[in-house]
């Protein structure tokens, strides 16, 4: 899916009680593939960078322990 096709929304968190926690679902699935699908189904995106790569800042994301995109390298 192209990013442009996703609906625009403000950052934030919405809590909706489901009667089940992510941990309940995690430990209730039979295999690793099903566990991989849990965060995707929750809308979680993860970006990984190698330890040796330079620090980067991407609008909308916070990278690294400094949590300040304008900090000195």
PDB file of N, CA and C in Angstrom:
ATOM      1  N   UNK A   1       0.845  -1.178   0.000  1.00  0.00           N
ATOM      2  CA  UNK A   1       0.000   0.000   0.000  1.00  0.00           C
ATOM      3  C   UNK A   1       0.889   1.240   0.000  1.00  0.00           C
ATOM      4  N   UNK A   2       0.569   2.178  -0.821  1.00  0.00           N
ATOM      5  CA  UNK A   2       1.342   3.414  -0.872  1.00  0.00           C
ATOM      6  C   UNK A   2       0.985   4.288   0.321  1.00  0.00           C
ATOM      7  N   UNK A   3       1.988   4.996   0.846  1.00  0.00           N
ATOM      8  CA  UNK A   3       1.767   5.866   2.007  1.00  0.00           C
ATOM      9  C   UNK A   3       0.740   6.944   1.686  1.00  0.00           C
ATOM     10  N   UNK A   4       0.703   7.392   0.452  1.00  0.00           N
ATOM     11  CA  UNK A   4      -0.235   8.440   0.085  1.00  0.00           C
ATOM     12  C   UNK A   4      -1.682   7.975   0.229  1.00  0.00           C
ATOM     13  N   UNK A   5      -1.907   6.679   0.121  1.00  0.00           N
ATOM     14  CA  UNK A   5      -3.265   6.147   0.192  1.00  0.00           C
ATOM     15  C   UNK A   5      -3.760   6.024   1.632  1.00  0.00           C
ATOM     16  N   UNK A   6      -2.864   6.106   2.615  1.00  0.00           N
ATOM     17  CA  UNK A   6      -3.279   5.994   4.007  1.00  0.00           C
ATOM     18  C   UNK A   6      -3.984   7.274   4.448  1.00  0.00           C
ATOM     19  N   UNK A   7      -4.977   7.147   5.319  1.00  0.00           N
ATOM     20  CA  UNK A   7      -5.672   8.342   5.780  1.00  0.00           C
ATOM     21  C   UNK A   7      -4.761   9.223   6.629  1.00  0.00           C
ATOM     22  N   UNK A   8      -4.927  10.539   6.512  1.00  0.00           N
ATOM     23  CA  UNK A   8      -4.154  11.478   7.321  1.00  0.00           C
ATOM     24  C   UNK A   8      -4.784  11.550   8.706  1.00  0.00           C
ATOM     25  N   UNK A   9      -3.944  11.466   9.745  1.00  0.00           N
ATOM     26  CA  UNK A   9      -4.445  11.593  11.106  1.00  0.00           C
ATOM     27  C   UNK A   9      -3.363  12.166  11.999  1.00  0.00           C
ATOM     28  N   UNK A  10      -3.784  12.822  13.037  1.00  0.00           N
ATOM     29  CA  UNK A  10      -2.850  13.406  13.984  1.00  0.00           C
ATOM     30  C   UNK A  10      -2.203  12.309  14.817  1.00  0.00           C
ATOM     31  N   UNK A  11      -0.952  12.525  15.267  1.00  0.00           N
ATOM     32  CA  UNK A  11      -0.322  11.533  16.119  1.00  0.00           C
ATOM     33  C   UNK A  11      -1.063  11.435  17.442  1.00  0.00           C
ATOM     34  N   UNK A  12      -1.028  10.279  18.029  1.00  0.00           N
ATOM     35  CA  UNK A  12      -1.678  10.096  19.321  1.00  0.00           C
ATOM     36  C   UNK A  12      -1.975   8.639  19.585  1.00  0.00           C
ATOM     37  N   UNK A  13      -2.728   8.401  20.635  1.00  0.00           N
ATOM     38  CA  UNK A  13      -3.048   7.039  21.026  1.00  0.00           C
ATOM     39  C   UNK A  13      -4.536   6.970  21.344  1.00  0.00           C
ATOM     40  N   UNK A  14      -5.158   5.917  20.915  1.00  0.00           N
ATOM     41  CA  UNK A  14      -6.562   5.673  21.216  1.00  0.00           C
ATOM     42  C   UNK A  14      -6.639   4.354  21.966  1.00  0.00           C
ATOM     43  N   UNK A  15      -7.290   4.371  23.115  1.00  0.00           N
ATOM     44  CA  UNK A  15      -7.447   3.138  23.885  1.00  0.00           C
ATOM     45  C   UNK A  15      -8.865   2.618  23.695  1.00  0.00           C
ATOM     46  N   UNK A  16      -8.955   1.357  23.296  1.00  0.00           N
ATOM     47  CA  UNK A  16     -10.239   0.706  23.129  1.00  0.00           C
ATOM     48  C   UNK A  16     -10.189  -0.630  23.864  1.00  0.00           C
ATOM     49  N   UNK A  17     -10.916  -0.764  24.963  1.00  0.00           N
ATOM     50  CA  UNK A  17     -10.895  -2.029  25.697  1.00  0.00           C
ATOM     51  C   UNK A  17     -11.385  -3.182  24.818  1.00  0.00           C
ATOM     52  N   UNK A  18     -10.630  -4.262  24.811  1.00  0.00           N
ATOM     53  CA  UNK A  18     -11.003  -5.429  24.015  1.00  0.00           C
ATOM     54  C   UNK A  18     -11.227  -6.661  24.883  1.00  0.00           C
ATOM     55  N   UNK A  19     -10.863  -6.551  26.163  1.00  0.00           N
ATOM     56  CA  UNK A  19     -10.978  -7.707  27.034  1.00  0.00           C
ATOM     57  C   UNK A  19      -9.794  -8.643  26.908  1.00  0.00           C
ATOM     58  N   UNK A  20      -8.812  -8.259  26.104  1.00  0.00           N
ATOM     59  CA  UNK A  20      -7.641  -9.086  25.874  1.00  0.00           C
ATOM     60  C   UNK A  20      -6.424  -8.177  25.729  1.00  0.00           C
ATOM     61  N   UNK A  21      -5.316  -8.548  26.337  1.00  0.00           N
ATOM     62  CA  UNK A  21      -4.086  -7.767  26.185  1.00  0.00           C
ATOM     63  C   UNK A  21      -3.273  -8.328  25.027  1.00  0.00           C
ATOM     64  N   UNK A  22      -2.298  -7.546  24.580  1.00  0.00           N
ATOM     65  CA  UNK A  22      -1.393  -8.031  23.538  1.00  0.00           C
ATOM     66  C   UNK A  22      -0.646  -9.261  24.057  1.00  0.00           C
ATOM     67  N   UNK A  23      -0.263  -9.249  25.318  1.00  0.00           N
ATOM     68  CA  UNK A  23       0.435 -10.410  25.899  1.00  0.00           C
ATOM     69  C   UNK A  23      -0.449 -11.655  25.867  1.00  0.00           C
ATOM     70  N   UNK A  24      -1.737 -11.507  26.162  1.00  0.00           N
ATOM     71  CA  UNK A  24      -2.658 -12.652  26.089  1.00  0.00           C
ATOM     72  C   UNK A  24      -2.673 -13.228  24.681  1.00  0.00           C
ATOM     73  N   UNK A  25      -2.765 -12.342  23.705  1.00  0.00           N
ATOM     74  CA  UNK A  25      -2.793 -12.797  22.316  1.00  0.00           C
ATOM     75  C   UNK A  25      -1.453 -13.426  21.927  1.00  0.00           C
ATOM     76  N   UNK A  26      -0.341 -12.776  22.340  1.00  0.00           N
ATOM     77  CA  UNK A  26       1.010 -13.230  22.011  1.00  0.00           C
ATOM     78  C   UNK A  26       1.238 -14.663  22.475  1.00  0.00           C
ATOM     79  N   UNK A  27       0.905 -14.928  23.738  1.00  0.00           N
ATOM     80  CA  UNK A  27       1.149 -16.262  24.297  1.00  0.00           C
ATOM     81  C   UNK A  27       0.093 -17.279  23.892  1.00  0.00           C
ATOM     82  N   UNK A  28      -0.988 -16.809  23.258  1.00  0.00           N
ATOM     83  CA  UNK A  28      -2.031 -17.725  22.828  1.00  0.00           C
ATOM     84  C   UNK A  28      -1.907 -18.209  21.399  1.00  0.00           C
ATOM     85  N   UNK A  29      -0.939 -17.663  20.649  1.00  0.00           N
ATOM     86  CA  UNK A  29      -0.795 -18.081  19.255  1.00  0.00           C
ATOM     87  C   UNK A  29       0.165 -19.261  19.142  1.00  0.00           C
ATOM     88  N   UNK A  30       0.002 -20.075  18.107  1.00  0.00           N
ATOM     89  CA  UNK A  30       0.772 -21.319  18.023  1.00  0.00           C
ATOM     90  C   UNK A  30       2.192 -21.199  17.479  1.00  0.00           C
ATOM     91  N   UNK A  31       2.512 -20.135  16.729  1.00  0.00           N
ATOM     92  CA  UNK A  31       3.834 -20.123  16.097  1.00  0.00           C
ATOM     93  C   UNK A  31       4.371 -18.698  15.910  1.00  0.00           C
ATOM     94  N   UNK A  32       5.609 -18.625  15.433  1.00  0.00           N
ATOM     95  CA  UNK A  32       6.291 -17.354  15.252  1.00  0.00           C
ATOM     96  C   UNK A  32       5.602 -16.496  14.198  1.00  0.00           C
ATOM     97  N   UNK A  33       5.141 -17.089  13.127  1.00  0.00           N
ATOM     98  CA  UNK A  33       4.478 -16.312  12.073  1.00  0.00           C
ATOM     99  C   UNK A  33       3.252 -15.597  12.620  1.00  0.00           C
ATOM    100  N   UNK A  34       2.483 -16.259  13.441  1.00  0.00           N
ATOM    101  CA  UNK A  34       1.301 -15.627  14.037  1.00  0.00           C
ATOM    102  C   UNK A  34       1.719 -14.485  14.960  1.00  0.00           C
ATOM    103  N   UNK A  35       2.842 -14.632  15.648  1.00  0.00           N
ATOM    104  CA  UNK A  35       3.340 -13.558  16.517  1.00  0.00           C
ATOM    105  C   UNK A  35       3.789 -12.356  15.698  1.00  0.00           C
ATOM    106  N   UNK A  36       4.350 -12.593  14.520  1.00  0.00           N
ATOM    107  CA  UNK A  36       4.769 -11.483  13.654  1.00  0.00           C
ATOM    108  C   UNK A  36       3.567 -10.662  13.209  1.00  0.00           C
ATOM    109  N   UNK A  37       2.428 -11.298  13.073  1.00  0.00           N
ATOM    110  CA  UNK A  37       1.233 -10.614  12.587  1.00  0.00           C
ATOM    111  C   UNK A  37       0.558  -9.756  13.654  1.00  0.00           C
ATOM    112  N   UNK A  38       0.853 -10.002  14.927  1.00  0.00           N
ATOM    113  CA  UNK A  38       0.203  -9.246  16.006  1.00  0.00           C
ATOM    114  C   UNK A  38       0.561  -7.765  15.941  1.00  0.00           C
ATOM    115  N   UNK A  39       1.846  -7.372  15.926  1.00  0.00           N
ATOM    116  CA  UNK A  39       2.136  -5.939  15.861  1.00  0.00           C
ATOM    117  C   UNK A  39       1.639  -5.283  14.572  1.00  0.00           C
ATOM    118  N   UNK A  40       1.692  -6.015  13.469  1.00  0.00           N
ATOM    119  CA  UNK A  40       1.206  -5.472  12.196  1.00  0.00           C
ATOM    120  C   UNK A  40      -0.291  -5.188  12.300  1.00  0.00           C
ATOM    121  N   UNK A  41      -1.011  -6.105  12.905  1.00  0.00           N
ATOM    122  CA  UNK A  41      -2.449  -5.920  13.081  1.00  0.00           C
ATOM    123  C   UNK A  41      -2.785  -4.758  13.999  1.00  0.00           C
ATOM    124  N   UNK A  42      -1.861  -4.412  14.887  1.00  0.00           N
ATOM    125  CA  UNK A  42      -2.054  -3.279  15.801  1.00  0.00           C
ATOM    126  C   UNK A  42      -1.577  -1.974  15.187  1.00  0.00           C
ATOM    127  N   UNK A  43      -1.017  -2.016  13.978  1.00  0.00           N
ATOM    128  CA  UNK A  43      -0.553  -0.811  13.311  1.00  0.00           C
ATOM    129  C   UNK A  43       0.835  -0.361  13.737  1.00  0.00           C
ATOM    130  N   UNK A  44       1.619  -1.269  14.311  1.00  0.00           N
ATOM    131  CA  UNK A  44       2.970  -0.931  14.756  1.00  0.00           C
ATOM    132  C   UNK A  44       3.927  -0.996  13.573  1.00  0.00           C
ATOM    133  N   UNK A  45       4.776   0.029  13.454  1.00  0.00           N
ATOM    134  CA  UNK A  45       5.837   0.022  12.436  1.00  0.00           C
ATOM    135  C   UNK A  45       7.168   0.156  13.158  1.00  0.00           C
ATOM    136  N   UNK A  46       8.147  -0.608  12.730  1.00  0.00           N
ATOM    137  CA  UNK A  46       9.465  -0.582  13.341  1.00  0.00           C
ATOM    138  C   UNK A  46      10.495  -0.309  12.264  1.00  0.00           C
ATOM    139  N   UNK A  47      11.402   0.624  12.539  1.00  0.00           N
ATOM    140  CA  UNK A  47      12.502   0.916  11.633  1.00  0.00           C
ATOM    141  C   UNK A  47      13.792   0.616  12.370  1.00  0.00           C
ATOM    142  N   UNK A  48      14.625  -0.248  11.809  1.00  0.00           N
ATOM    143  CA  UNK A  48      15.884  -0.623  12.439  1.00  0.00           C
ATOM    144  C   UNK A  48      17.049  -0.024  11.676  1.00  0.00           C
ATOM    145  N   UNK A  49      18.048   0.442  12.416  1.00  0.00           N
ATOM    146  CA  UNK A  49      19.270   0.958  11.819  1.00  0.00           C
ATOM    147  C   UNK A  49      20.448   0.238  12.453  1.00  0.00           C
ATOM    148  N   UNK A  50      21.473  -0.047  11.682  1.00  0.00           N
ATOM    149  CA  UNK A  50      22.678  -0.664  12.218  1.00  0.00           C
ATOM    150  C   UNK A  50      23.334   0.280  13.209  1.00  0.00           C
ATOM    151  N   UNK A  51      24.019  -0.274  14.186  1.00  0.00           N
ATOM    152  CA  UNK A  51      24.657   0.528  15.225  1.00  0.00           C
ATOM    153  C   UNK A  51      25.657   1.513  14.625  1.00  0.00           C
ATOM    154  N   UNK A  52      26.395   1.134  13.603  1.00  0.00           N
ATOM    155  CA  UNK A  52      27.431   1.976  13.033  1.00  0.00           C
ATOM    156  C   UNK A  52      26.952   3.044  12.071  1.00  0.00           C
ATOM    157  N   UNK A  53      25.666   3.081  11.743  1.00  0.00           N
ATOM    158  CA  UNK A  53      25.195   4.074  10.786  1.00  0.00           C
ATOM    159  C   UNK A  53      25.115   5.452  11.428  1.00  0.00           C
ATOM    160  N   UNK A  54      25.246   6.505  10.624  1.00  0.00           N
ATOM    161  CA  UNK A  54      25.158   7.852  11.195  1.00  0.00           C
ATOM    162  C   UNK A  54      23.760   8.122  11.750  1.00  0.00           C
ATOM    163  N   UNK A  55      23.682   9.037  12.700  1.00  0.00           N
ATOM    164  CA  UNK A  55      22.381   9.421  13.235  1.00  0.00           C
ATOM    165  C   UNK A  55      21.563  10.062  12.131  1.00  0.00           C
ATOM    166  N   UNK A  56      20.272   9.811  12.146  1.00  0.00           N
ATOM    167  CA  UNK A  56      19.403  10.420  11.159  1.00  0.00           C
ATOM    168  C   UNK A  56      18.126  10.885  11.828  1.00  0.00           C
ATOM    169  N   UNK A  57      17.505  11.807  11.181  1.00  0.00           N
ATOM    170  CA  UNK A  57      16.225  12.305  11.652  1.00  0.00           C
ATOM    171  C   UNK A  57      15.251  12.282  10.498  1.00  0.00           C
ATOM    172  N   UNK A  58      14.119  11.676  10.728  1.00  0.00           N
ATOM    173  CA  UNK A  58      13.077  11.603   9.723  1.00  0.00           C
ATOM    174  C   UNK A  58      11.844  12.260  10.336  1.00  0.00           C
ATOM    175  N   UNK A  59      11.190  13.183   9.648  1.00  0.00           N
ATOM    176  CA  UNK A  59      10.014  13.829  10.222  1.00  0.00           C
ATOM    177  C   UNK A  59       8.992  12.812  10.725  1.00  0.00           C
ATOM    178  N   UNK A  60       8.581  12.977  11.957  1.00  0.00           N
ATOM    179  CA  UNK A  60       7.590  12.080  12.539  1.00  0.00           C
ATOM    180  C   UNK A  60       8.181  10.934  13.321  1.00  0.00           C
ATOM    181  N   UNK A  61       9.495  10.781  13.315  1.00  0.00           N
ATOM    182  CA  UNK A  61      10.140   9.693  14.025  1.00  0.00           C
ATOM    183  C   UNK A  61      11.207  10.245  14.954  1.00  0.00           C
ATOM    184  N   UNK A  62      11.452   9.571  16.048  1.00  0.00           N
ATOM    185  CA  UNK A  62      12.539   9.928  16.956  1.00  0.00           C
ATOM    186  C   UNK A  62      13.514   8.764  16.939  1.00  0.00           C
ATOM    187  N   UNK A  63      14.765   9.051  16.610  1.00  0.00           N
ATOM    188  CA  UNK A  63      15.780   8.009  16.517  1.00  0.00           C
ATOM    189  C   UNK A  63      16.830   8.212  17.583  1.00  0.00           C
ATOM    190  N   UNK A  64      17.277   7.133  18.165  1.00  0.00           N
ATOM    191  CA  UNK A  64      18.414   7.183  19.070  1.00  0.00           C
ATOM    192  C   UNK A  64      18.081   7.681  20.461  1.00  0.00           C
ATOM    193  N   UNK A  65      19.023   7.485  21.367  1.00  0.00           N
ATOM    194  CA  UNK A  65      18.774   7.847  22.758  1.00  0.00           C
ATOM    195  C   UNK A  65      18.724   9.349  22.997  1.00  0.00           C
ATOM    196  N   UNK A  66      19.245  10.152  22.056  1.00  0.00           N
ATOM    197  CA  UNK A  66      19.283  11.594  22.287  1.00  0.00           C
ATOM    198  C   UNK A  66      17.891  12.221  22.188  1.00  0.00           C
ATOM    199  N   UNK A  67      16.984  11.603  21.427  1.00  0.00           N
ATOM    200  CA  UNK A  67      15.623  12.074  21.245  1.00  0.00           C
ATOM    201  C   UNK A  67      15.534  13.551  20.843  1.00  0.00           C
ATOM    202  N   UNK A  68      16.581  14.044  20.233  1.00  0.00           N
ATOM    203  CA  UNK A  68      16.596  15.426  19.792  1.00  0.00           C
ATOM    204  C   UNK A  68      17.172  15.475  18.380  1.00  0.00           C
ATOM    205  N   UNK A  69      16.355  15.732  17.382  1.00  0.00           N
ATOM    206  CA  UNK A  69      16.838  15.684  16.003  1.00  0.00           C
ATOM    207  C   UNK A  69      17.852  16.772  15.672  1.00  0.00           C
ATOM    208  N   UNK A  70      17.952  17.807  16.491  1.00  0.00           N
ATOM    209  CA  UNK A  70      18.897  18.885  16.190  1.00  0.00           C
ATOM    210  C   UNK A  70      20.176  18.789  17.023  1.00  0.00           C
ATOM    211  N   UNK A  71      20.334  17.691  17.774  1.00  0.00           N
ATOM    212  CA  UNK A  71      21.532  17.569  18.598  1.00  0.00           C
ATOM    213  C   UNK A  71      22.771  17.413  17.716  1.00  0.00           C
ATOM    214  N   UNK A  72      23.922  17.741  18.261  1.00  0.00           N
ATOM    215  CA  UNK A  72      25.166  17.623  17.495  1.00  0.00           C
ATOM    216  C   UNK A  72      25.558  16.172  17.343  1.00  0.00           C
ATOM    217  N   UNK A  73      26.201  15.859  16.260  1.00  0.00           N
ATOM    218  CA  UNK A  73      26.602  14.468  15.989  1.00  0.00           C
ATOM    219  C   UNK A  73      27.783  14.062  16.800  1.00  0.00           C
TER     220      UNK A  73
END
